[in-house]
Coordinates of N, CA, C and O in Angstrom, one line a residue:
M1 N 33.0 -4.8 36.4 CA 32.4 -3.7 35.7 C 32.7 -4.0 34.2 O 33.8 -4.3 33.6
T2 N 31.6 -3.7 33.4 CA 31.6 -3.9 32.0 C 32.4 -3.0 31.3 O 32.5 -1.8 32.0
W3 N 32.9 -3.0 29.9 CA 33.3 -1.9 29.2 C 32.2 -0.8 29.2 O 32.7 0.3 29.3
L4 N 31.1 -1.1 29.1 CA 30.0 0.1 28.8 C 30.0 0.7 29.9 O 29.9 1.8 29.9
Q5 N 30.0 0.1 31.3 CA 30.0 0.9 32.4 C 31.2 1.7 32.5 O 31.0 3.0 33.2
H6 N 32.3 1.2 32.1 CA 33.6 2.2 32.2 C 33.4 3.4 31.4 O 33.8 4.4 32.0
F7 N 32.7 3.2 30.4 CA 32.7 4.3 29.4 C 31.8 5.1 29.7 O 32.0 6.4 30.0
R8 N 30.5 4.7 30.4 CA 29.5 5.5 31.2 C 30.1 6.3 32.3 O 30.0 7.5 32.3
N9 N 31.0 5.7 33.1 CA 31.5 6.3 34.3 C 32.6 7.6 33.7 O 32.5 8.4 34.3
A10 N 33.3 7.2 32.8 CA 34.0 8.2 32.3 C 33.5 9.4 31.7 O 34.2 10.5 31.7
S11 N 32.3 9.0 31.2 CA 31.4 10.2 30.3 C 30.6 10.9 31.4 O 29.9 11.8 30.9
I12 N 30.6 10.5 32.7 CA 29.5 11.1 33.5 C 30.1 12.4 34.0 O 29.3 13.5 34.3
G13 N 31.4 12.7 34.2 CA 31.9 13.8 34.8 C 31.8 15.1 33.9 O 31.6 15.1 32.8
R14 N 31.4 16.1 34.9 CA 30.9 17.5 34.2 C 32.0 18.5 34.5 O 31.5 19.6 34.4
S15 N 33.1 18.2 34.8 CA 34.1 19.2 35.2 C 34.2 20.1 33.9 O 34.4 19.8 32.7
S16 N 34.3 21.4 34.1 CA 34.4 22.4 33.1 C 35.9 22.9 33.0 O 36.7 23.0 33.9
T17 N 36.3 23.5 31.7 CA 37.6 24.1 31.5 C 37.4 25.4 30.8 O 36.2 25.7 30.8
K18 N 38.5 26.2 30.7 CA 38.3 27.4 30.1 C 37.5 27.4 28.8 O 36.9 28.4 28.7
C19 N 37.6 26.5 28.1 CA 37.0 26.5 26.9 C 35.5 26.1 26.9 O 34.9 25.9 25.8
G20 N 35.1 25.7 28.1 CA 33.8 25.3 28.5 C 33.5 23.8 27.9 O 32.1 23.6 27.9
I21 N 34.5 22.9 27.7 CA 34.2 21.4 27.3 C 34.7 20.7 28.7 O 35.8 21.0 28.8
G22 N 33.7 20.0 29.2 CA 34.1 19.3 30.4 C 34.6 17.7 30.0 O 34.8 17.5 28.8
R23 N 34.8 17.1 31.1 CA 35.6 15.8 30.8 C 34.6 14.8 29.9 O 35.1 14.2 29.2
R24 N 33.4 15.1 30.2 CA 32.4 14.0 29.5 C 32.5 14.4 28.0 O 32.5 13.5 27.2
E25 N 32.4 15.7 27.6 CA 32.4 16.0 26.1 C 33.7 15.5 25.6 O 33.8 15.2 24.4
R26 N 34.7 15.9 26.4 CA 36.2 15.4 25.9 C 36.2 13.9 25.8 O 37.0 13.5 24.6
T27 N 35.7 13.1 26.4 CA 35.8 11.8 26.4 C 35.0 11.4 25.2 O 35.2 10.4 24.5
L28 N 34.0 11.9 25.1 CA 32.8 11.4 23.9 C 33.6 11.8 22.7 O 33.6 11.0 21.7
T29 N 34.2 13.1 22.4 CA 34.7 13.4 21.2 C 35.9 12.3 21.0 O 36.2 12.4 19.8
F30 N 36.6 12.0 21.9 CA 37.7 11.2 21.8 C 37.2 9.8 21.3 O 37.9 9.2 20.2
W31 N 36.4 9.2 21.8 CA 35.9 7.7 21.4 C 35.0 7.5 20.6 O 34.8 6.6 20.0
M32 N 34.2 8.7 20.4 CA 33.0 8.6 19.3 C 33.6 8.0 18.0 O 32.7 7.3 17.2
P33 N 34.4 8.2 17.2 CA 34.9 8.1 16.1 C 35.1 6.4 16.1 O 34.9 5.6 15.0
F34 N 35.4 5.8 17.3 CA 35.8 4.4 17.5 C 34.3 3.6 18.1 O 34.6 2.3 18.1
F35 N 33.5 4.5 18.6 CA 32.5 3.7 19.4 C 31.1 4.2 18.6 O 30.4 4.9 19.1
D36 N 30.8 3.5 17.8 CA 29.6 3.7 16.9 C 28.4 2.8 17.3 O 28.4 1.7 17.3
F37 N 27.5 3.5 18.1 CA 26.4 2.7 18.7 C 25.5 2.0 17.7 O 25.1 0.9 17.6
Q38 N 25.3 2.6 16.6 CA 24.5 2.1 15.5 C 25.2 0.7 15.0 O 24.5 -0.3 14.7
T39 N 26.5 0.7 14.9 CA 27.3 -0.4 14.4 C 27.1 -1.5 15.5 O 27.0 -2.8 15.1
I40 N 27.4 -1.2 16.6 CA 27.4 -1.9 17.8 C 25.9 -2.7 17.8 O 25.7 -4.0 17.9
R41 N 24.8 -2.0 17.6 CA 23.5 -2.4 17.6 C 23.3 -3.5 16.7 O 22.8 -4.4 16.8
A42 N 23.7 -3.2 15.3 CA 23.7 -4.0 14.2 C 24.5 -5.4 14.5 O 24.0 -6.5 14.4
I43 N 25.6 -5.1 15.2 CA 26.4 -6.6 15.4 C 25.7 -7.2 16.6 O 25.6 -8.5 16.5
V44 N 25.0 -6.8 17.7 CA 24.5 -7.5 18.5 C 23.0 -7.9 18.2 O 22.8 -9.1 18.5
G45 N 22.4 -7.2 17.3 CA 21.2 -7.6 16.7 C 21.5 -8.9 15.6 O 20.5 -9.7 15.5
S46 N 22.7 -8.9 15.2 CA 22.9 -10.1 14.4 C 23.3 -11.4 15.1 O 23.4 -12.5 14.5
G47 N 23.2 -11.4 16.4 CA 23.6 -12.4 17.1 C 25.1 -12.7 17.7 O 25.4 -13.7 18.4
V48 N 25.9 -11.9 17.3 CA 27.2 -11.8 18.0 C 27.2 -11.4 19.5 O 26.4 -10.7 19.9
K49 N 27.7 -12.2 20.4 CA 27.7 -12.0 21.8 C 28.9 -10.9 22.3 O 30.0 -11.1 21.8
L50 N 28.3 -9.8 22.7 CA 29.2 -8.8 23.2 C 28.7 -8.5 24.7 O 27.9 -8.8 25.1
P51 N 29.9 -7.9 25.5 CA 29.3 -7.8 26.9 C 28.5 -6.8 27.1 O 28.2 -6.5 28.4
W52 N 27.5 -6.4 26.2 CA 26.4 -5.5 26.5 C 25.0 -6.1 25.7 O 25.4 -6.8 24.5
T53 N 24.0 -5.8 26.0 CA 22.9 -6.1 25.3 C 22.2 -5.1 24.3 O 22.9 -3.9 24.4
L54 N 21.5 -5.5 23.4 CA 21.0 -4.6 22.6 C 20.1 -3.5 23.0 O 20.3 -2.3 22.6
E55 N 19.5 -3.9 24.2 CA 18.6 -2.8 24.9 C 19.7 -1.7 25.5 O 19.4 -0.6 25.4
Q56 N 20.8 -2.3 25.9 CA 21.7 -1.1 26.5 C 22.3 -0.2 25.4 O 22.5 0.8 25.8
C57 N 22.7 -0.8 24.4 CA 22.9 0.1 23.2 C 22.0 1.0 22.8 O 22.3 2.3 22.6
D58 N 20.6 0.5 22.8 CA 19.5 1.5 22.4 C 19.6 2.5 23.5 O 19.3 4.0 23.0
V59 N 19.6 2.3 24.7 CA 19.4 3.4 25.6 C 20.7 4.1 25.7 O 20.3 5.4 25.9
E60 N 21.7 3.8 25.4 CA 23.0 4.6 25.4 C 23.0 5.6 24.2 O 23.3 6.7 24.2
F61 N 22.4 5.0 23.2 CA 22.5 5.6 21.9 C 21.5 6.7 22.1 O 21.8 8.2 21.7
A62 N 20.4 6.6 22.6 CA 19.3 7.5 22.9 C 19.8 8.6 23.9 O 19.3 9.8 23.7
R63 N 20.4 8.1 24.9 CA 20.9 9.0 25.9 C 22.0 10.1 25.5 O 21.9 11.3 25.9
L64 N 22.8 9.7 24.5 CA 23.9 10.3 24.1 C 23.4 11.4 22.8 O 24.2 12.2 22.5
Q65 N 22.3 11.3 22.3 CA 22.1 11.9 21.2 C 21.8 13.4 21.2 O 22.4 14.2 20.4
P66 N 21.5 14.1 22.4 CA 21.4 15.4 22.5 C 22.9 16.1 22.8 O 23.2 17.1 22.1
L67 N 23.6 15.2 23.4 CA 24.9 15.5 23.6 C 25.6 15.6 22.3 O 26.7 16.5 21.9
L68 N 25.4 14.5 21.4 CA 26.1 14.4 20.2 C 25.8 15.5 19.3 O 26.6 15.9 18.4
A69 N 24.5 15.8 19.4 CA 23.9 16.8 18.4 C 24.8 18.2 18.8 O 24.9 18.9 18.0
G70 N 24.8 18.4 20.1 CA 25.5 19.5 20.6 C 27.0 19.6 20.0 O 27.5 20.7 19.8
L71 N 27.8 18.5 20.2 CA 28.9 18.5 19.8 C 29.3 18.7 18.2 O 30.1 19.3 17.8
R72 N 28.3 18.1 17.5 CA 28.4 18.4 16.0 C 28.0 19.9 15.7 O 28.7 20.3 14.6
E73 N 27.3 20.5 16.5 CA 27.1 21.9 16.3 C 28.3 22.7 16.6 O 28.6 23.8 16.0
V74 N 29.0 22.5 17.7 CA 30.3 23.0 18.0 C 31.3 22.9 16.8 O 31.9 23.9 16.5
E75 N 31.5 21.5 16.4 CA 32.4 21.4 15.5 C 32.0 22.0 14.2 O 32.9 22.4 13.6
K76 N 30.7 22.2 13.9 CA 30.5 22.8 12.7 C 30.7 24.3 12.8 O 31.2 24.8 11.9
A77 N 30.5 25.0 14.0 CA 30.9 26.3 14.1 C 32.3 26.5 13.9 O 32.8 27.4 13.3
K78 N 33.0 25.5 14.7 CA 34.6 25.7 14.5 C 35.0 25.6 13.0 O 36.1 26.4 12.8
A79 N 34.5 24.7 12.5 CA 34.9 24.3 11.0 C 34.5 25.6 10.1 O 35.4 26.1 9.3
I80 N 33.4 26.4 10.3 CA 33.1 27.6 9.9 C 34.0 28.5 10.0 O 34.6 29.2 9.2
E81 N 34.4 28.8 11.3 CA 35.3 29.9 11.8 C 36.7 29.6 11.4 O 37.3 30.8 11.1
A82 N 37.2 28.2 11.1 CA 38.6 28.0 10.7 C 38.7 28.7 9.4 O 39.9 29.0 8.9
V83 N 37.7 28.7 8.4 CA 37.8 29.0 7.1 C 37.2 30.5 7.0 O 36.8 30.8 5.8
S84 N 37.2 31.3 8.0 CA 36.6 32.7 7.8 C 37.6 33.6 7.0 O 38.8 33.2 7.1
F85 N 37.2 34.6 6.5 CA 38.2 35.5 5.7 C 39.3 35.8 6.6 O 40.5 35.8 6.2
E86 N 39.1 36.2 7.8 CA 40.1 36.8 8.7 C 41.2 35.7 9.2 O 42.6 36.0 9.0
N87 N 40.7 34.4 9.2 CA 41.6 33.6 9.6 C 42.5 33.1 8.7 O 43.7 32.9 8.5
L88 N 42.0 33.1 7.5 CA 42.6 32.7 6.2 C 43.6 33.7 5.8 O 44.9 33.5 5.5
Q89 N 43.2 35.0 5.6 CA 43.9 36.1 5.8 C 45.3 36.0 6.6 O 46.4 36.2 6.1
S90 N 45.1 35.9 8.0 CA 46.2 35.6 8.8 C 47.1 34.5 8.4 O 48.4 34.6 8.4
K91 N 46.7 33.3 8.0 CA 47.4 32.3 7.5 C 48.2 32.8 6.3 O 49.5 32.3 6.1
I92 N 47.7 33.5 5.3 CA 48.4 33.8 4.2 C 49.5 34.8 4.5 O 50.4 34.7 3.9
D93 N 48.9 35.9 5.5 CA 50.1 36.8 5.8 C 51.3 36.2 6.4 O 52.3 36.8 6.3
S94 N 51.2 35.0 7.1 CA 52.5 34.2 7.6 C 53.1 33.4 6.5 O 54.2 33.2 6.9
L95 N 52.7 33.6 5.5 CA 53.4 32.8 4.5 C 54.7 33.5 3.9 O 54.4 34.8 3.7
T96 N 55.9 33.0 3.4 CA 56.9 33.9 2.9 C 56.9 33.6 1.2 O 56.5 32.6 0.7
G97 N 57.1 34.6 0.5 CA 57.1 34.6 -0.9 C 55.8 35.3 -1.5 O 54.9 36.0 -0.7
K98 N 55.7 35.4 -2.7 CA 54.7 36.1 -3.4 C 53.4 35.3 -3.6 O 53.7 34.2 -4.2
L99 N 52.2 35.7 -3.1 CA 51.0 34.8 -3.3 C 50.7 35.0 -4.9 O 50.4 36.0 -5.3
A100 N 50.7 33.9 -5.6 CA 50.3 33.9 -7.0 C 48.7 33.5 -7.1 O 48.2 34.2 -8.2
C101 N 48.3 32.8 -6.3 CA 46.9 32.1 -6.6 C 46.3 31.5 -5.1 O 46.9 30.9 -4.6
I102 N 45.0 31.8 -5.3 CA 44.0 31.2 -4.2 C 43.5 30.2 -5.0 O 42.9 30.3 -6.0
Q103 N 43.7 28.8 -4.5 CA 43.0 27.8 -5.4 C 41.9 26.9 -4.4 O 42.2 26.6 -3.3
A104 N 40.6 26.7 -5.0 CA 39.9 26.1 -4.3 C 39.3 24.7 -5.3 O 39.1 24.8 -6.6
L105 N 39.4 23.6 -4.8 CA 39.4 22.4 -5.6 C 38.5 21.4 -4.7 O 38.5 21.2 -3.5
W106 N 37.7 20.7 -5.2 CA 36.7 19.6 -4.6 C 37.6 18.4 -4.4 O 38.4 18.0 -5.1
D107 N 37.1 17.8 -3.3 CA 37.7 16.4 -2.9 C 36.5 15.9 -2.1 O 35.5 16.4 -1.8
G108 N 36.5 14.5 -1.9 CA 35.6 13.7 -1.4 C 36.0 12.6 -0.7 O 37.3 12.2 -1.0
D109 N 35.3 12.2 0.3 CA 35.6 10.9 1.1 C 34.3 10.2 1.2 O 33.2 10.5 0.8
T110 N 34.3 9.1 2.2 CA 33.0 8.3 2.5 C 32.0 9.3 3.4 O 31.0 8.7 3.1
N111 N 32.4 10.3 3.8 CA 31.3 11.2 4.5 C 30.9 12.3 3.4 O 29.9 13.0 3.7
G112 N 31.4 12.4 2.3 CA 30.8 13.3 1.5 C 31.8 14.4 0.6 O 33.1 14.2 0.9
W113 N 31.3 15.3 0.0 CA 32.1 16.3 -0.7 C 32.5 17.5 0.2 O 31.9 17.7 1.1
F114 N 33.8 17.9 -0.2 CA 34.3 19.2 0.5 C 35.2 19.9 -0.4 O 35.7 19.5 -1.4
V115 N 35.3 21.2 -0.1 CA 36.3 22.0 -0.9 C 37.6 22.4 0.0 O 37.6 22.9 1.1
R116 N 38.7 22.0 -0.6 CA 39.9 22.3 0.0 C 40.6 23.7 -0.8 O 40.5 23.8 -1.9
M117 N 40.9 24.6 0.1 CA 41.6 25.9 -0.2 C 42.8 25.8 0.2 O 43.2 25.7 1.2
S118 N 43.6 26.5 -0.9 CA 45.0 26.4 -0.7 C 45.6 27.8 -1.3 O 45.3 28.4 -2.2
A119 N 46.7 28.1 -0.8 CA 47.6 29.4 -1.4 C 48.9 28.9 -2.1 O 49.4 28.0 -1.7
I120 N 48.9 29.3 -3.3 CA 50.0 28.9 -4.1 C 50.9 30.3 -4.0 O 50.6 31.1 -4.4
V121 N 52.3 30.0 -3.7 CA 53.2 31.0 -3.2 C 54.4 30.7 -4.3 O 54.8 29.6 -4.4
E122 N 54.9 31.8 -4.8 CA 56.0 31.8 -5.6 C 57.1 32.4 -4.9 O 57.0 33.3 -4.1
N123 N 58.2 31.6 -4.8 CA 59.5 32.0 -4.0 C 60.5 31.6 -4.8 O 60.8 30.4 -5.2
S124 N 61.3 32.6 -5.4 CA 62.6 32.5 -6.2 C 62.4 31.5 -7.3 O 63.2 30.6 -7.8
G125 N 61.2 31.7 -8.0 CA 60.7 31.0 -9.2 C 60.3 29.7 -9.0 O 59.9 28.8 -9.7
E126 N 60.2 29.3 -7.7 CA 59.6 28.0 -7.4 C 58.2 28.3 -6.7 O 58.0 29.1 -6.1
Y127 N 57.3 27.2 -7.0 CA 55.7 27.3 -6.5 C 55.5 26.3 -5.5 O 55.9 25.2 -5.6
S128 N 55.0 26.7 -4.5 CA 54.6 25.7 -3.5 C 53.2 26.0 -3.1 O 52.6 27.0 -3.2
E129 N 52.4 24.8 -2.9 CA 51.1 25.1 -2.2 C 51.0 24.9 -0.9 O 51.4 24.0 -0.3
H130 N 50.0 25.8 0.0 CA 49.9 25.7 1.3 C 48.5 25.7 1.5 O 47.6 26.4 1.2
H131 N 48.0 24.6 2.2 CA 46.9 24.2 2.7 C 46.3 25.5 3.6 O 46.9 25.6 4.5
L132 N 45.0 26.1 3.3 CA 44.7 26.9 4.2 C 43.4 26.5 4.9 O 43.2 26.9 6.2
G133 N 42.6 25.7 4.4 CA 41.3 25.1 5.1 C 40.5 24.4 4.3 O 40.7 24.5 2.9
T134 N 39.5 23.8 4.8 CA 38.6 22.8 4.1 C 37.2 23.3 4.3 O 36.8 23.5 5.5
F135 N 36.4 23.7 3.3 CA 34.9 24.0 3.5 C 34.0 22.6 3.4 O 33.9 22.2 2.4
T136 N 33.3 22.4 4.2 CA 32.4 21.3 4.4 C 31.3 21.7 5.0 O 31.2 22.5 5.9
Q137 N 30.0 21.2 4.6 CA 28.8 21.5 5.1 C 27.8 20.4 5.4 O 26.6 20.7 5.6
G138 N 28.2 19.2 5.2 CA 27.1 18.0 5.2 C 27.7 16.9 4.2 O 28.5 17.1 3.5
G139 N 27.1 15.8 4.4 CA 27.4 14.7 3.9 C 26.5 14.6 2.4 O 26.0 15.2 2.1
D140 N 26.7 13.5 1.9 CA 26.0 13.2 0.4 C 24.5 12.9 0.6 O 23.8 12.9 -0.3
I141 N 24.0 12.8 1.8 CA 22.5 12.7 2.1 C 21.9 13.9 1.4 O 20.6 13.9 1.2
R142 N 22.6 15.0 1.5 CA 22.0 16.1 0.7 C 21.6 16.1 -0.6 O 20.6 16.8 -1.3
L143 N 22.1 15.2 -1.3 CA 21.8 14.9 -2.8 C 20.4 14.2 -2.8 O 19.6 14.6 -3.7
F144 N 20.1 13.6 -1.7 CA 18.8 12.6 -1.9 C 17.7 13.4 -1.2 O 16.4 13.2 -1.6
N145 N 17.8 14.6 -0.4 CA 16.8 15.1 0.3 C 16.7 16.4 -0.5 O 15.9 17.2 0.0
G146 N 17.3 17.0 -1.4 CA 17.1 17.9 -2.2 C 17.8 19.3 -1.7 O 17.4 20.5 -2.1
Q147 N 18.8 19.1 -0.9 CA 19.3 20.3 -0.3 C 20.5 21.0 -1.4 O 20.7 21.9 -1.1
V148 N 21.0 20.1 -2.0 CA 21.9 20.6 -3.1 C 21.5 20.1 -4.6 O 20.8 19.4 -4.7
P149 N 22.0 21.1 -5.5 CA 22.6 22.2 -5.5 C 21.6 23.4 -4.9 O 20.3 23.3 -4.9
P150 N 22.3 24.5 -4.7 CA 23.7 24.9 -4.8 C 24.4 24.2 -3.5 O 23.6 24.1 -2.6
W151 N 25.7 24.0 -3.6 CA 26.4 23.4 -2.4 C 27.0 24.6 -1.8 O 27.6 25.4 -2.1
P152 N 26.7 24.6 -0.5 CA 27.0 25.7 0.3 C 28.5 26.0 0.6 O 29.0 27.2 0.7
E153 N 29.1 24.8 0.6 CA 30.7 24.9 0.7 C 31.2 25.5 -0.5 O 32.2 26.3 -0.4
A154 N 30.9 25.2 -1.7 CA 31.2 26.0 -2.9 C 30.8 27.5 -3.0 O 31.6 28.2 -3.4
V155 N 29.6 27.7 -2.4 CA 29.3 29.2 -2.4 C 30.2 30.1 -1.4 O 30.6 30.9 -1.8
A156 N 30.5 29.3 -0.3 CA 31.3 30.1 0.8 C 32.8 30.2 0.3 O 33.4 31.0 0.4
A157 N 33.4 28.9 -0.5 CA 34.8 29.1 -1.1 C 34.8 30.1 -1.9 O 35.9 30.7 -2.0
S158 N 33.8 30.2 -3.0 CA 33.8 31.2 -4.1 C 33.7 32.6 -3.4 O 34.8 33.6 -3.7
E159 N 33.1 32.8 -2.3 CA 33.0 34.3 -1.8 C 34.3 34.6 -1.0 O 34.8 35.8 -1.4
I160 N 34.7 33.8 -0.2 CA 36.0 33.9 0.5 C 37.3 34.0 -0.2 O 38.1 34.8 -0.4
G161 N 37.2 33.0 -1.1 CA 38.5 32.9 -2.0 C 38.6 34.1 -3.0 O 39.7 34.6 -3.2
G162 N 37.5 34.5 -3.5 CA 37.4 35.8 -4.3 C 37.9 37.1 -3.6 O 38.6 37.8 -4.2
R163 N 37.3 37.2 -2.4 CA 37.6 38.2 -1.5 C 39.3 38.2 -1.1 O 39.9 39.3 -1.2
L164 N 39.7 36.9 -0.9 CA 41.2 36.8 -0.6 C 42.0 37.2 -1.7 O 43.1 37.8 -1.7
A165 N 41.6 36.9 -3.0 CA 42.3 37.1 -4.1 C 42.5 38.5 -4.6 O 43.6 39.1 -5.0
M166 N 41.4 39.2 -4.2 CA 41.4 40.6 -4.5 C 42.2 41.3 -3.4 O 42.8 42.1 -3.7
H167 N 42.0 40.9 -2.3 CA 42.7 41.6 -1.2 C 44.2 41.4 -1.4 O 44.9 42.4 -1.1
F168 N 44.8 40.3 -1.9 CA 46.1 40.0 -2.1 C 46.6 40.1 -3.3 O 47.6 39.8 -3.8
N169 N 45.4 40.8 -4.3 CA 46.1 41.0 -5.7 C 46.5 39.7 -6.4 O 47.6 39.6 -7.1
A170 N 45.8 38.5 -6.2 CA 46.2 37.3 -6.6 C 45.2 36.7 -7.6 O 44.0 37.2 -7.5
M171 N 45.5 35.7 -8.3 CA 44.5 35.0 -9.1 C 43.6 34.0 -8.3 O 43.9 33.6 -7.2
F172 N 42.3 33.7 -8.7 CA 41.5 32.9 -7.9 C 41.0 31.9 -8.9 O 40.5 32.0 -9.9
H173 N 41.5 30.5 -8.5 CA 41.3 29.4 -9.3 C 40.4 28.4 -8.6 O 40.5 27.6 -7.7
F174 N 38.9 28.2 -9.2 CA 37.8 27.3 -8.8 C 37.5 27.0 -10.0 O 36.3 27.4 -10.3
P175 N 37.9 25.7 -10.7 CA 37.3 25.2 -11.8 C 35.8 24.7 -11.9 O 35.2 24.6 -13.0
S176 N 35.6 24.3 -10.6 CA 34.1 23.6 -10.6 C 33.1 24.4 -9.5 O 32.7 23.8 -8.4
P177 N 32.8 25.6 -9.5 CA 32.2 26.1 -8.5 C 30.6 25.6 -8.3 O 30.0 25.6 -7.3
A178 N 30.0 25.1 -9.4 CA 28.7 24.7 -9.6 C 28.3 23.4 -9.0 O 27.2 23.0 -8.7
E179 N 29.4 22.5 -9.1 CA 29.1 21.0 -8.7 C 30.6 20.4 -8.4 O 31.6 20.6 -9.1
P180 N 30.4 19.4 -7.6 CA 31.5 18.5 -7.1 C 32.1 18.0 -8.3 O 31.6 17.3 -9.2
N181 N 33.6 18.0 -8.4 CA 34.0 17.6 -9.6 C 35.7 17.4 -9.0 O 36.4 18.3 -9.0
D182 N 36.1 16.2 -8.7 CA 37.5 16.0 -8.2 C 38.5 15.7 -9.2 O 39.6 15.4 -8.6
S183 N 38.2 15.9 -10.5 CA 39.1 15.7 -11.5 C 39.6 16.9 -12.2 O 40.1 16.9 -13.3
C184 N 39.1 17.9 -11.8 CA 39.6 19.3 -12.3 C 41.0 19.6 -12.1 O 41.7 19.3 -11.2
A185 N 41.7 20.2 -13.0 CA 43.2 20.4 -13.1 C 43.5 21.5 -12.1 O 42.6 22.4 -11.8
A186 N 44.6 21.4 -11.4 CA 45.0 22.3 -10.3 C 45.6 23.4 -11.2 O 45.9 23.5 -12.4
W187 N 45.7 24.7 -10.5 CA 46.3 25.7 -11.0 C 47.9 25.6 -11.4 O 48.6 24.9 -10.9
S188 N 48.2 26.1 -12.7 CA 49.6 26.1 -13.0 C 50.1 27.4 -13.4 O 49.2 28.2 -14.0
P189 N 51.2 27.9 -13.3 CA 51.7 29.1 -13.5 C 51.7 29.5 -15.2 O 51.8 28.4 -15.9

């Protein structure tokens, strides 16, 4: 049996769990970062001999697209929920010390820009930063197809960060809400 057949067999099961994600989805969620069908297709297309054909890659890639689209939507919904006002408020409530500032700063990687939100807490004259969550809404392709500006992750971070700062009577520091800039200075007391 080829590796691709093993992968297919592992991803066929549809047993459900309490959270509604079956074995197939869990398998794909685990393997997909390592198993890029587009990359495999390019490797096979360039003449490198692998244990599967270009046609098998195309069929598998097409077969998995609806499932992958669904998984992306689930992950997107989870990411949005993780940075909801209520969830971030709960994280801040669990911190010890006095909340001095809610900070939102841009960062980026090969997948695009995102906003990191953190709480800066003062405890006995010492300040510490605690990561609260990451706001992300898509990759850099948005620059080319005219979807940004405005940057939806910045809009959400501004709205939620401002609400949190008001709720906790703290400062809100977001030095570049209009555009990504990862060279902005962090908050300092």
